[in-house]
Coordinates of C-alpha atoms in Angstrom, one line a residue:
M81 CA 24.7 -57.7 -33.7
S82 CA 26.3 -54.3 -33.0
W83 CA 25.7 -52.6 -29.7
R84 CA 25.0 -49.1 -30.5
T85 CA 23.3 -45.9 -28.7
V86 CA 19.7 -44.8 -29.2
D87 CA 18.3 -41.9 -29.7
E88 CA 15.0 -39.6 -30.3
S89 CA 15.0 -41.2 -33.9
D90 CA 14.1 -44.2 -32.2
L91 CA 11.8 -43.2 -30.4
A92 CA 10.0 -41.9 -32.9
A93 CA 9.9 -44.8 -34.6
T94 CA 7.9 -46.0 -32.1
L95 CA 5.4 -42.8 -31.6
S96 CA 4.9 -39.9 -33.3
Q97 CA 6.3 -36.8 -33.7
S98 CA 4.1 -34.9 -32.0
E99 CA 4.0 -37.4 -28.8
V100 CA 7.5 -36.8 -28.6
D101 CA 7.6 -32.9 -28.6
M102 CA 4.3 -33.2 -26.2
Y103 CA 6.4 -35.1 -23.9
R104 CA 9.7 -33.0 -24.4
R105 CA 6.9 -30.1 -24.0
D106 CA 6.1 -30.7 -20.5
G107 CA 9.6 -31.1 -19.0
A108 CA 11.6 -32.0 -16.3
A109 CA 11.3 -29.9 -13.0
D110 CA 15.3 -30.0 -13.0
G111 CA 15.3 -28.5 -16.8
S112 CA 16.9 -31.6 -18.5
D113 CA 15.8 -32.8 -21.3
R114 CA 13.1 -35.5 -20.5
I115 CA 13.6 -37.3 -23.8
S116 CA 17.8 -38.2 -22.9
T117 CA 16.7 -39.0 -19.6
L118 CA 13.9 -41.3 -20.4
L119 CA 16.0 -43.0 -22.9
A120 CA 19.4 -43.0 -20.6
H121 CA 16.8 -44.9 -17.9
S122 CA 15.2 -47.0 -20.6
V123 CA 19.0 -48.1 -21.5
A124 CA 20.2 -48.5 -18.2
F125 CA 17.1 -50.8 -17.1
A126 CA 17.4 -53.5 -19.9
R127 CA 21.7 -53.6 -19.9
D128 CA 21.2 -54.2 -15.9
A129 CA 18.4 -56.8 -17.2
V130 CA 21.3 -58.2 -19.7
R131 CA 23.8 -57.9 -16.6
Q132 CA 21.1 -60.1 -14.2
G133 CA 20.3 -62.8 -16.9
G134 CA 24.2 -63.5 -16.9
R135 CA 23.4 -65.0 -20.4
C136 CA 25.8 -62.2 -22.6
A137 CA 29.7 -62.7 -22.4
A138 CA 30.7 -59.0 -22.7
L139 CA 28.1 -55.7 -22.7
G140 CA 29.0 -53.5 -25.3
P141 CA 30.3 -49.8 -24.2
A142 CA 28.3 -48.0 -21.6
G143 CA 25.2 -46.4 -23.0
T144 CA 24.6 -48.8 -25.6
L145 CA 21.7 -51.7 -26.7
P146 CA 22.8 -54.7 -28.9
D147 CA 20.7 -53.9 -32.4
A148 CA 17.7 -56.2 -31.4
L149 CA 17.1 -55.0 -28.2
V150 CA 16.5 -51.4 -29.4
P151 CA 13.0 -52.2 -30.8
V152 CA 12.1 -53.6 -27.1
V153 CA 13.4 -50.8 -25.1
M154 CA 11.4 -48.2 -27.2
D155 CA 8.5 -50.2 -26.9
Y156 CA 9.3 -50.1 -23.2
A157 CA 10.0 -46.5 -23.4
M158 CA 6.8 -45.6 -25.3
G159 CA 4.6 -46.9 -22.4
K160 CA 6.5 -44.4 -20.3
V161 CA 5.8 -41.7 -22.4
L162 CA 2.0 -42.4 -23.0
T163 CA 2.0 -43.0 -19.1
A164 CA 3.3 -39.6 -18.2
L165 CA 1.1 -37.9 -21.2
A166 CA -2.4 -39.7 -19.5
V167 CA -2.9 -41.1 -23.1
P168 CA -5.1 -44.1 -22.9
L169 CA -3.1 -46.9 -24.6
N170 CA -4.7 -48.8 -27.4
D171 CA -4.9 -52.5 -27.2
D172 CA -1.8 -52.5 -29.8
R173 CA 0.7 -50.1 -27.9
R174 CA -0.4 -51.9 -24.7
R175 CA 0.4 -55.7 -26.1
A176 CA 3.6 -53.7 -27.4
R177 CA 4.4 -52.8 -23.9
D178 CA 3.5 -55.5 -22.2
D179 CA 5.5 -57.6 -24.4
A180 CA 8.6 -55.5 -24.0
K181 CA 8.6 -55.7 -19.9
A182 CA 7.7 -59.3 -20.5
Y183 CA 10.9 -59.9 -22.9
L184 CA 13.3 -58.0 -20.7
E185 CA 12.3 -60.0 -17.2
R186 CA 12.9 -63.1 -19.7
V187 CA 16.4 -62.0 -20.5
A188 CA 17.0 -60.7 -16.5
A189 CA 15.6 -64.5 -15.5
G190 CA 18.5 -66.0 -17.6
E191 CA 15.9 -67.5 -20.5
I192 CA 17.2 -65.2 -23.3
A193 CA 20.7 -64.9 -24.4
I194 CA 21.9 -62.0 -25.8
P195 CA 25.1 -62.4 -27.9
S196 CA 28.1 -60.2 -27.6
Y197 CA 29.0 -59.8 -31.5
G198 CA 31.1 -56.8 -32.3
I199 CA 32.7 -56.6 -29.2
D200 CA 36.1 -55.5 -29.1
D201 CA 38.4 -57.5 -26.7
E202 CA 38.9 -54.6 -24.7
T203 CA 35.1 -54.6 -23.7
S204 CA 35.5 -58.2 -22.6
T205 CA 34.8 -59.4 -19.4
G206 CA 38.0 -61.3 -19.2
T207 CA 37.0 -64.2 -18.2
S208 CA 36.6 -68.0 -20.2
A209 CA 33.5 -69.0 -21.3
I210 CA 35.1 -72.6 -20.5
E211 CA 37.7 -73.7 -17.8
V212 CA 39.6 -76.3 -18.1
V213 CA 39.8 -78.2 -14.7
T214 CA 42.5 -81.1 -14.3
S215 CA 43.9 -82.9 -11.2
S216 CA 46.7 -85.2 -11.5
R217 CA 45.2 -87.0 -8.3
L218 CA 42.6 -88.7 -8.7
R219 CA 42.7 -90.9 -11.7
A220 CA 40.0 -93.5 -13.1
T221 CA 42.0 -96.6 -12.8
P222 CA 40.0 -100.6 -13.0
P223 CA 40.3 -101.0 -9.6
L224 CA 38.5 -97.6 -8.5
I225 CA 35.7 -98.3 -10.7
E226 CA 35.4 -101.5 -9.9
G227 CA 31.8 -102.6 -9.1
I228 CA 30.4 -99.2 -10.6

């Protein structure tokens, strides 16, 4: 699984292009592109969930998601767009939004591991998944374990 950036085409795969255009047309108060801002916030939210869950050895480059999380994050973003537009969610869209939120909550709780496939060593956290601990002071010898 590789990590990649998301763009408007990912969102347009979940929403209709007219809904995406309507969201953009409403515009942000500061003049920024609402779609870019929404995608950046949604990706940051998902990356925080992955980081919080602690079950991913290394995150991809900043602003990226693993391929498997892209549809989940787009369903989450779809809910944000439709809520902002005051468009009622039908049952399928409501279920998709709720499933996306629940999935990300499970990732954050550490119930779902997100693999780090495709991450360069430079992006690694630098820690080993296994730590070998040795001690020469305590050895299990027959006199010590007698009666156990």
